[in-house]
Every structure is written in C-alpha cells, then in structure tokens.
XYZ file of C-alpha atoms in Angstrom:
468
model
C 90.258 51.928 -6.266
C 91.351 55.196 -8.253
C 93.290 53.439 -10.145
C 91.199 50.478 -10.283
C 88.451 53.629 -12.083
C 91.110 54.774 -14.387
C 91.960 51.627 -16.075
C 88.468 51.133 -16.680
C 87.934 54.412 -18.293
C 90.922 53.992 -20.246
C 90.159 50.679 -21.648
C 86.435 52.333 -22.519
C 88.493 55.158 -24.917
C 90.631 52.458 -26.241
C 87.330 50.474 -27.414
C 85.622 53.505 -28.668
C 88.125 55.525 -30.405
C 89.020 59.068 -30.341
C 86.694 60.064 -33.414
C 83.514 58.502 -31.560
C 84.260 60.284 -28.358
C 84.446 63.431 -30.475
C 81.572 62.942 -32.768
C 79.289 60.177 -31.980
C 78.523 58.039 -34.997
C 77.687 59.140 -38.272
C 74.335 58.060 -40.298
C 75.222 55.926 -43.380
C 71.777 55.133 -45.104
C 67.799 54.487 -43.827
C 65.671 51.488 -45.432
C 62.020 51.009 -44.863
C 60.706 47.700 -45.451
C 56.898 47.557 -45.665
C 54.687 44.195 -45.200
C 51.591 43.480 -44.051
C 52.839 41.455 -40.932
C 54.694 44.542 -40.236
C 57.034 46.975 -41.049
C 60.442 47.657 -40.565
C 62.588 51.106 -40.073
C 66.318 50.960 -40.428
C 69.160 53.467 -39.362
C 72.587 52.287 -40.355
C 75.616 53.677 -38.428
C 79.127 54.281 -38.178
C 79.378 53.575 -34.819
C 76.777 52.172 -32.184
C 73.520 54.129 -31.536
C 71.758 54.650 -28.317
C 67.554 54.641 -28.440
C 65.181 55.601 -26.197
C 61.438 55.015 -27.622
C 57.862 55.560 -26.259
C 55.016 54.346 -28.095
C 51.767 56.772 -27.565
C 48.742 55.381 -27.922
C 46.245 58.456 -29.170
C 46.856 58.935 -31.981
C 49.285 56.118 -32.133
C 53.007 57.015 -32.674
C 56.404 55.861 -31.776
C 58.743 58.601 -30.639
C 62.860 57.464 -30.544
C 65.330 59.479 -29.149
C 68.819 58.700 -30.564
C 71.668 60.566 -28.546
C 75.409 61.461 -29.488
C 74.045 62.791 -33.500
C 72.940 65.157 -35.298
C 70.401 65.547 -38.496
C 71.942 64.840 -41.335
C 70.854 64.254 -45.154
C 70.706 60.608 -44.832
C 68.530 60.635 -41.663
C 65.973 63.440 -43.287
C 66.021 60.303 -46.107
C 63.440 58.712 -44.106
C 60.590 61.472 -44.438
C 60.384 60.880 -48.121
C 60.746 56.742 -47.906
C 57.792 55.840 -46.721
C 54.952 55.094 -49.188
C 51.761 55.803 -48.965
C 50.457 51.512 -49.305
C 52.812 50.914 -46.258
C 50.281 49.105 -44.405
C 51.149 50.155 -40.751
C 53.073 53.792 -41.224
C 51.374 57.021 -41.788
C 54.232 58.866 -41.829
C 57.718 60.141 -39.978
C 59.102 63.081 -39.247
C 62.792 63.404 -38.063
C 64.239 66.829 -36.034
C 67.412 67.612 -33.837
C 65.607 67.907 -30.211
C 68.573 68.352 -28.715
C 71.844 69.760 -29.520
C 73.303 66.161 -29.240
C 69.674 63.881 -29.935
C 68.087 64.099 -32.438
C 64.035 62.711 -32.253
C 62.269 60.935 -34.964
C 58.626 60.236 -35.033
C 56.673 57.511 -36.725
C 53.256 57.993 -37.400
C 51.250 54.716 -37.024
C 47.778 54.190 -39.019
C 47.061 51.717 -36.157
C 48.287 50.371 -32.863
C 51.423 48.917 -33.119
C 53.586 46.659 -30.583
C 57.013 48.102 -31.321
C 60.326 46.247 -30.985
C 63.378 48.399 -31.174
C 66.877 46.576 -30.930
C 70.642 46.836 -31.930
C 72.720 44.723 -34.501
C 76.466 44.643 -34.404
C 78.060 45.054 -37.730
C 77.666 41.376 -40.601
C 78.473 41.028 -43.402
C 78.382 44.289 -45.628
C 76.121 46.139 -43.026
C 77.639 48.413 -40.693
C 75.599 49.064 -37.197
C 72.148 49.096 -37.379
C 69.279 50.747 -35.260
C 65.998 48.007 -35.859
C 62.401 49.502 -35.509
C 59.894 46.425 -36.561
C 56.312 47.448 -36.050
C 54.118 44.694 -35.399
C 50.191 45.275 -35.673
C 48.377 45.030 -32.398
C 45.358 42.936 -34.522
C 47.453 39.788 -36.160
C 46.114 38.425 -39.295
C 44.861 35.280 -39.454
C 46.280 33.669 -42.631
C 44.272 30.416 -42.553
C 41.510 32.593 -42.579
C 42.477 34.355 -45.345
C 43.327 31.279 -47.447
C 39.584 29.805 -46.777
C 37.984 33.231 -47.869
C 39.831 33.164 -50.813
C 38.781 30.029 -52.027
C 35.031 30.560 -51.364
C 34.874 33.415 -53.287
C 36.088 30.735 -56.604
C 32.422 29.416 -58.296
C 31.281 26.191 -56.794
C 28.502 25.805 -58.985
C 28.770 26.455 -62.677
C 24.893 26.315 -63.730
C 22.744 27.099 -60.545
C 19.146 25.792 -61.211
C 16.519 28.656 -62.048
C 14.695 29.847 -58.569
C 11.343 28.228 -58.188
C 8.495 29.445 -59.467
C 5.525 30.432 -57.148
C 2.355 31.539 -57.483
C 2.114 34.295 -54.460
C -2.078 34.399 -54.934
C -1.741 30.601 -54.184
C -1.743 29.890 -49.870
C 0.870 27.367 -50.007
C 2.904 29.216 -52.863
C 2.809 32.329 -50.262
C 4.382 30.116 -47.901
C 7.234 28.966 -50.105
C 7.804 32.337 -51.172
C 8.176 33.312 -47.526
C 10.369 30.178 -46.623
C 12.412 31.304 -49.610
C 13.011 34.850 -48.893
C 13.541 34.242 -44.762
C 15.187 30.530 -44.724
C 15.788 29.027 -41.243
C 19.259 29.247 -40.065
C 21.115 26.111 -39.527
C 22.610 25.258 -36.250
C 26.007 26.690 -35.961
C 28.351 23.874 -36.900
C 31.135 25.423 -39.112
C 33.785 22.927 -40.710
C 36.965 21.898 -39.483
C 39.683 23.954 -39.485
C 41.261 24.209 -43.537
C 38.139 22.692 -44.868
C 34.313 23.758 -45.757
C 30.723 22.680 -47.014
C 29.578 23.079 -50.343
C 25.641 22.250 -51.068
C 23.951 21.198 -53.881
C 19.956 21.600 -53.905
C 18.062 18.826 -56.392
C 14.188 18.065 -56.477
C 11.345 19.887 -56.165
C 11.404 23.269 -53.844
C 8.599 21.717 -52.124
C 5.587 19.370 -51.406
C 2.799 19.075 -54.697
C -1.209 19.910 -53.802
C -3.723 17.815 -54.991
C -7.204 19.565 -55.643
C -6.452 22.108 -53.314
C -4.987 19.661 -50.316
C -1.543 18.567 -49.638
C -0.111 15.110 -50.797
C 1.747 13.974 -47.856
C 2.576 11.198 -49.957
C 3.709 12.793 -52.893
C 5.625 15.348 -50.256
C 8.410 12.545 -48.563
C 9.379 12.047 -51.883
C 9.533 15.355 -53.603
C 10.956 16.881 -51.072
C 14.092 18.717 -51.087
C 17.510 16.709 -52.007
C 20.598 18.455 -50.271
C 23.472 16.489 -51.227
C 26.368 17.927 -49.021
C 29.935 17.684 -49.751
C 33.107 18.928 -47.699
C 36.191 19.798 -49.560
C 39.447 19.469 -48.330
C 42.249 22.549 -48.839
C 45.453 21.249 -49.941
C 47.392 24.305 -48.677
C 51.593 24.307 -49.639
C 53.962 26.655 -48.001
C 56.013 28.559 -50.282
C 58.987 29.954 -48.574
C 61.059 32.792 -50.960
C 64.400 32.335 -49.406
C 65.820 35.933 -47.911
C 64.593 39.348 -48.045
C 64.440 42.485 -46.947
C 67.687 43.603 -44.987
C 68.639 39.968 -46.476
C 69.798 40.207 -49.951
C 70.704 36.513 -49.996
C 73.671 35.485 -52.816
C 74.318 38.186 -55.750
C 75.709 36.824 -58.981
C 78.037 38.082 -60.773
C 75.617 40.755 -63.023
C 74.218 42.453 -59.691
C 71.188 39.807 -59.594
C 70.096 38.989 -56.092
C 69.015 35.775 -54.851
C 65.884 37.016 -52.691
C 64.308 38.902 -56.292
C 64.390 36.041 -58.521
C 63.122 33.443 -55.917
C 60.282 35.486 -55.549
C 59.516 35.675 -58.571
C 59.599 31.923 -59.142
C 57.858 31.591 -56.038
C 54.599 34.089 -57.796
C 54.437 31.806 -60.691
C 54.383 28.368 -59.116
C 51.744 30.113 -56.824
C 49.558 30.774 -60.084
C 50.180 27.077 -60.803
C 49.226 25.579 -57.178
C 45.986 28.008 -57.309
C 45.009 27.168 -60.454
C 45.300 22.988 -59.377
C 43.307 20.596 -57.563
C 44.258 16.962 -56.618
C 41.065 14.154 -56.780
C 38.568 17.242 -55.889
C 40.530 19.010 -53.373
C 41.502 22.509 -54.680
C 44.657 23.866 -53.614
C 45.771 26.967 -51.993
C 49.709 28.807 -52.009
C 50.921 30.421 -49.007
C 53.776 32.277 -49.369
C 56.082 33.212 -45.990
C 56.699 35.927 -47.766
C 55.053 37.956 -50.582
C 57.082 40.569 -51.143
C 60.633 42.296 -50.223
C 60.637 41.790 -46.216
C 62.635 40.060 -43.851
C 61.492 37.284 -42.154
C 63.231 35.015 -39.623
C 63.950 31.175 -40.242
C 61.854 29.887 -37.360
C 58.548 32.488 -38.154
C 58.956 30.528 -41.428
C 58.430 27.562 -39.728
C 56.062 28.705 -37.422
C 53.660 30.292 -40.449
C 53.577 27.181 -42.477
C 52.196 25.721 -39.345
C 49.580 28.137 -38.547
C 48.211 27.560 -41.853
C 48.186 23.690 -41.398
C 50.418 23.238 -44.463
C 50.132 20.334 -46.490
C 53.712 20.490 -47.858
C 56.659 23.126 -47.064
C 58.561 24.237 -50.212
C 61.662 26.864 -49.359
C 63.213 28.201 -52.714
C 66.505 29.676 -53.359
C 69.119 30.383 -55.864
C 72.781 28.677 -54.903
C 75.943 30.378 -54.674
C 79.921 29.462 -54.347
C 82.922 31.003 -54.029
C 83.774 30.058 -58.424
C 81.449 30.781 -61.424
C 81.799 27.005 -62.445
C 79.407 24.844 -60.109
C 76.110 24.575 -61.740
C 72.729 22.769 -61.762
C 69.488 22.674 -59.221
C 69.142 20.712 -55.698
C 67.053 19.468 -53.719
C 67.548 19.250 -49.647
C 65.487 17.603 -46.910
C 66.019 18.012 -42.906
C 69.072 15.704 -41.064
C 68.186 14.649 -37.667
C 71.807 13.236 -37.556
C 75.136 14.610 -39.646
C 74.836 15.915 -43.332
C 74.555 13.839 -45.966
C 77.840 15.277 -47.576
C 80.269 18.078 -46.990
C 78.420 20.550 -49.445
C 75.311 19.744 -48.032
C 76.625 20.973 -44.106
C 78.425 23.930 -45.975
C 75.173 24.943 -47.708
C 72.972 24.471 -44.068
C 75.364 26.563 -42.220
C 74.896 29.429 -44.690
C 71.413 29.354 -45.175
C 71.071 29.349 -41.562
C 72.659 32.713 -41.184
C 70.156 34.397 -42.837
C 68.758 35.328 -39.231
C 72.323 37.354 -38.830
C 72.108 39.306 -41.655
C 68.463 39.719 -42.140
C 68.455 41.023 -38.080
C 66.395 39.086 -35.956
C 65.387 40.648 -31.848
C 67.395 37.801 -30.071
C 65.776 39.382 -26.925
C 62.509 38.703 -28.739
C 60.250 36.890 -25.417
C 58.825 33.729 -27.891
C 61.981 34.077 -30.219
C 64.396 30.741 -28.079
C 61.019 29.203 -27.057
C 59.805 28.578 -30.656
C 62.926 27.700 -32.057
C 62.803 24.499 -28.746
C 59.546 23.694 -30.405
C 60.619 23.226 -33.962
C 63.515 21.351 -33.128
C 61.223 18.262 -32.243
C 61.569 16.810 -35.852
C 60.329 13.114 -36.402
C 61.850 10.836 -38.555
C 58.119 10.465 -40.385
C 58.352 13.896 -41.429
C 61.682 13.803 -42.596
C 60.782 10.094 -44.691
C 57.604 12.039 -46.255
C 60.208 15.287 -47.415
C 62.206 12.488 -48.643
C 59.781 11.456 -50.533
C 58.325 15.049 -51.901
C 62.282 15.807 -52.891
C 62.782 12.691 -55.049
C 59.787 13.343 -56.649
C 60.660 17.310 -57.393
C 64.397 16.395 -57.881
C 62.726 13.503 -61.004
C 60.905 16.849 -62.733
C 63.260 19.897 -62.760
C 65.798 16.676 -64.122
C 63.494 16.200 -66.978
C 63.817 20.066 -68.160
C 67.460 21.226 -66.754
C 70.736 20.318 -65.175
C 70.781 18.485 -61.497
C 73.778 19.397 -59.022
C 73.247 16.136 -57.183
C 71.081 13.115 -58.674
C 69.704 12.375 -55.145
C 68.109 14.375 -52.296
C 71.107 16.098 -49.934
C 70.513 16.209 -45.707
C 71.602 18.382 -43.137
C 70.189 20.576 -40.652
C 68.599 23.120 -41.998
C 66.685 25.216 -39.756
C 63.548 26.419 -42.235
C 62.936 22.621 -42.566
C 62.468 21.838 -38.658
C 58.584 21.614 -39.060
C 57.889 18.417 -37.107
C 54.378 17.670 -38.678
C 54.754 19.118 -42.357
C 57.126 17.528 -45.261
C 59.719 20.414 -46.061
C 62.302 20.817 -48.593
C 64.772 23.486 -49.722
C 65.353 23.546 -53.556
C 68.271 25.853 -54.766
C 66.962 26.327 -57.814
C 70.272 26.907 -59.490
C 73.778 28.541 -59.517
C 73.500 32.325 -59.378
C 76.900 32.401 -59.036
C 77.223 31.438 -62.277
C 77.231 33.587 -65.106
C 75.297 31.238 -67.218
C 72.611 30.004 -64.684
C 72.087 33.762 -63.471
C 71.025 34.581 -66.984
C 69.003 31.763 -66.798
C 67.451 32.297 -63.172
C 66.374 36.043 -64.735
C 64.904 34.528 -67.993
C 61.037 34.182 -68.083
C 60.838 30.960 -69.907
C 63.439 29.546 -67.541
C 61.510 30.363 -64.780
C 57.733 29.290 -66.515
C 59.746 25.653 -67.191
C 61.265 25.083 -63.515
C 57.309 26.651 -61.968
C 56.202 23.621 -64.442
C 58.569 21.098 -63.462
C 57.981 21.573 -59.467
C 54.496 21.826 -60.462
C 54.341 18.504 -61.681
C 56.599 16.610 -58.796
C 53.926 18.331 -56.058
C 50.772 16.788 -57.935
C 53.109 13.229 -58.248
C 53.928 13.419 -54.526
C 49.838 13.753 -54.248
C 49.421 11.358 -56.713
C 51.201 8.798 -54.174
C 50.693 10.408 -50.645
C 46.913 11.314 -50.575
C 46.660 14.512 -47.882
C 45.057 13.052 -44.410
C 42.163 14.502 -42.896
C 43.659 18.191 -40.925
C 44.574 17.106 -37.157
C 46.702 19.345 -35.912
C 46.222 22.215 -33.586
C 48.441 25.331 -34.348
C-alpha cells in the first residue's frame, strides 16, 4: 500500500514539474470582455489555477479565491480594465488574502448568475481561469426588435384632430370620448408582428336642428381600417469574438473585426428595407467584441423567430494564394468536397478557443436539439446561398461557383434557412486589403443585400408559427 502511495505521489511531481511545486503558476495577462448578455473576466496562467468563488447577494459581488499565487502587475491589470459602460461590472478590486491566495472581488451593478470554469491550454492561449457573468433578468431580444420598429413613423401626414365646439352638449361629449378613449380588449398581436390603425371619416355622428341623425350617424361614423405588419427579422451572425480572434492575415488583421464591421453595414441595409410592406429588422448574435458559443448562435436566431440565418466570416489557409468569397449551407450527410469538411471542422472549433463551460447544465441538451435538421431547411438555405453566391459574383471573385455542404454547427437551426459566407481570403495579402477597405465592404453589404431581397422576391416569409 506504501508503495502503492508513493508511486502515486511520484507520478503527481512528474506531471507537475518542479517549478510549479515551488511556485505555483505565474499570471500572464487579464482580458475583460463586456456585452450586454454578459460579461466575461479572464486570468491567463502559466500553470493551472485553483478557484473558489461565492457570489453575495447585498450588494451583489463575486468574491474568488485563487490559491498557490501571489499579486502581481498583470493581476492588479484588472482594476484599471474595466470600463465604466460595462453593463454588468461596477468594479474589481484584487489583494493577496493570504500569503499563498490571493482574493479578487467583482463588483456587480446587478444580480448576476456566475459561472466560473477552467480551460486547458489551445491554440496560442495558455491556461485560463473563465468568470462569465450572466444577468439574473435576461433580455428579451424579440422584444427589443418589435420596440424598435414601433418607434419608426407609421403615418406620414396624421389628419388634424377634430374640431369641437365644448359649449355644444354633444361636442362636450366628443371632447370627453377624445381625451378618455375606451380601452380595447387586450388582444396583442402574434408574436414578431403588430397592428397599425388608420382613422378615416368623420370623428362622429352629425346633429340636425339640435337632434341626432341616426341616419346620417351609421354612415359617418368612424372608418378604422386595420392592418398587421409582418417583421421580416434576419440573423446576422459575426463569426468569432472575444477570447476568439478567428483567422489573422498576414498585416495583423483579424477575422472577428472586419466581419463585424460588414455585419454593421448590411444591418443599416436590412433596417433600412422592406419586402411587399413588411419592414425588416437585423439581429446580430453578436454586436460587438464578445464571445459567443456556436449553439447560443443557434439558439438566439431562434428566440427571435428569424426569418433567415446569415453567419459571416473572412477565410483563411495555410498559403497567401487561395482567393475569392463562398457560400456554405448545412450537410445532413458527408461534405460536399474536401475543402468544404476542412473548412466545417475549423469553424467548429471556435467553441475551443473562444472557451465555452462544457459543464454548462443546458450546454449538451441544446446542442441534441439543434441537431434535428430537416432536409426543408437545408433545400430553403440552398436556395438563399445560390441566390447570395449570384450577387457578391456580380461585384467580386467567387472561390466556388456553387453552394459548398458540410456540417457546420452554426447552421443546425432546424426551422430557419442558414448559411455561412466567408466573405473572402484574409489570408491573402490582397483580399485582406480588400476585407479592410470601406468601399469593398459598402459593395459586398450591397451585393448580399440584394440576394436577401431576391430570395424574398421568390420565397415570400410564412405567417410566424413557431414557439421558441
């Protein structure tokens, strides 16, 4: 048994190392990643850390002890990181509690349900110590969408309020009706759509020497001609972000910057649009430099009831000479090509390097879910990718003439048409110039502009179904 003990322990040095038995691991950097959804705190290491955190409710805070370190510049880095728009930190302060822990506190402006988890060492990070900080009171993005559009102008001339005489009995009754209306029975629309009213007629019934008309009142009466519009809401999905830098070309550019970017202005184009009546809405997965995993992607678009799914990103290969944009749709058998399966597999580590709680509760469950694709949806993405492959062909170079296949995982929306467009090369020299230029990115926000209103054109948006 002693012996037994003592090949344990010595395997358990071997594995660690003298200089972590002597030291513990060393701090390398702190990010802080701010987003409305929530926020992210991260402590790259050396060597492995150990966390223990309690979350306080009043006022709410999140203290972590980290054993085996001590302060250190780069940990004090995280005092001065946090900004004062982060929407869920206040604030952290960092101090050696113990001679060997030292604790850090975040400051919450709300309450928070913390996840704090471990990632071994990918790609060019080292170990890192995950904090994401997820408000207690979820936003409801649908919501959000709807509230924006009702505050555009539905009515560009309103008619002139009536005018009423208040000495006149009946004109003191209009004016009353006027100020206090009765409130309709509560019947809201459906879910992605609302009412719009338009009043026509007289505000009310005429008087004849002092009486009513009841004749001339059934037909003057009020006209209320009542429309519902339909929300044609697409997905925009910035590839990356965050701890996720995505592919850098060869000048420094990253992938995650520019497809954000491109993803802003084909927003300003889908806003500014509407197909047969129907104004349309962007929703980006995304909206600024944050992480988020490939099946909360997914899951997003659906809570939103997108119309469409479009997932951008800039391409990338091992020389500077491939070049040209693509266009891929979801496999529910093998690729459609070698490059295609090669390009799926590496898009679908983004959830590796961007750092995604595998011991998340909902994290395996939702990912079951989305793996239920239908061969409708995946005819209907063909469909939107032929018709957004025809456009950016008309203004710049194509990789492949047709739509590509294979698994990708953002595209696994079972109910929503989803495609991935690499939007070009960044890993060449040429089409990274091109991916940073304005105009370049105004043309391709035009082109996929153009093949979304012709897929609309053809494939008129059903009436919302769906329960998310």
């Amino acid at each position: 048994m002693k012996r037994r003990t003592l090949l344990k322990t010595g395997s358990l040095v071997l594995s660690l190392g003298l200089p972590h038995l002597a030291r513990g691991a060393t701090i390398v950097t702190v990010r802080v990643w701010p987003a409305p959804e929530y926020s992210r705190v991260t402590i790259e290491s050396d060597g492995a850390l150990v966390a223990k955190q309690q979350f306080v409710p009043s006022p709410p805070r999140l203290a972590v002890d980290i054993a085996g370190i001590t302060l250190n510049p780069a940990l004090k880095e995280l005092v001065a990181k946090v900004k004062a728009d982060d929407p869920n930190i206040a604030g952290i302060r960092v101090g050696q509690f113990a001679p060997d822990v030292v604790r850090l506190v975040v400051d919450l402006k709300h309450p928070i349900k913390p996840q704090v988890f471990s990632l071994s060492p990918v790609a060019a990070y080292q170990h890192r110590l995950v904090f994401d900080l997820y408000p207690v009171q979820e936003l409801d993005p649908l919501e959000a969408l709807i509230a924006e559009r009702l505050k555009d102008p539905i009515v560009a001339n309103p008619p002139p309020p009536t005018q009423v005489n208040p000495a006149d009995p009946l004109g003191e009754l209009i004016a009353q009706q006027t100020q206090n209306p009765a409130k309709p029975a509560a019947q809201g629309p459906a879910p992605g759509t609302f009412a719009t009213q338009t009043i026509a007629g007289s505000a009310g019934p005429t008087r004849a020497g002092g009486t009513i008309d009841l004749k001339n009142e059934a037909k003057t009466a009020p006209v209320v001609a009542s429309t519902t519009e339909r929300l044609i809401i697409i997905a925009l999905d910035p590839g990356h972000g965050g701890e996720d830098p995505g592919a850098v070309g060869p000048g420094g550019t990253r992938e995650k910057d520019v497809v954000l970017r491109l993803a802003h202005r084909l927003r300003d184009r889908i806003n500014a649009t509407s197909v047969k009546g129907n104004a349309m809405r962007a929703y980006l997965t995304r909206d600024a430099d944050f992480f988020v995993p490939l099946h909360i992607r997914v899951q997003k678009a659906r809570r939103v009831q997108a119309d469409l799914f479009v997932s951008i990103h800039a391409d990338a290969f091992f020389t500077p000479q491939p070049q040209g944009a693509s266009v891929f749709a979801l496999s529910q058998g093998g690729a459609s090509s070698s490059a295609a399966r090669w390009m799926a597999a590496k898009e679908n580590k983004a959830d590796l390097i961007g750092g995604l709680n595998v011991r998340a509760k909902d994290a395996t469950v939702q990912r079951a879910l989305l793996d239920m694709s239908t061969t409708a949806q995946i005819n209907d993405s063909l469909k939107l990718g032929n018709n957004l492959l025809g456009e950016i062909g008309r203004v710049g170079k194509l990789h492949k003439a047709k739509v590509e296949q294979a698994a990708f995982a953002v595209l696994k929306a079972p109910d929503i048409p989803s495609v991935l467009v690499e939007a070009a090369f960044i890993s060449n020299p040429a089409e990274e110039i091109k991916l940073n230029s304005e105009e370049y990115q105004n043309t391709l926000a035009d082109a996929l502009m153009r093949g979304i209103e012709s897929y609309f054109s053809k494939n008129p948006p059903l009436a919302r179904n769906r329960s998310v």
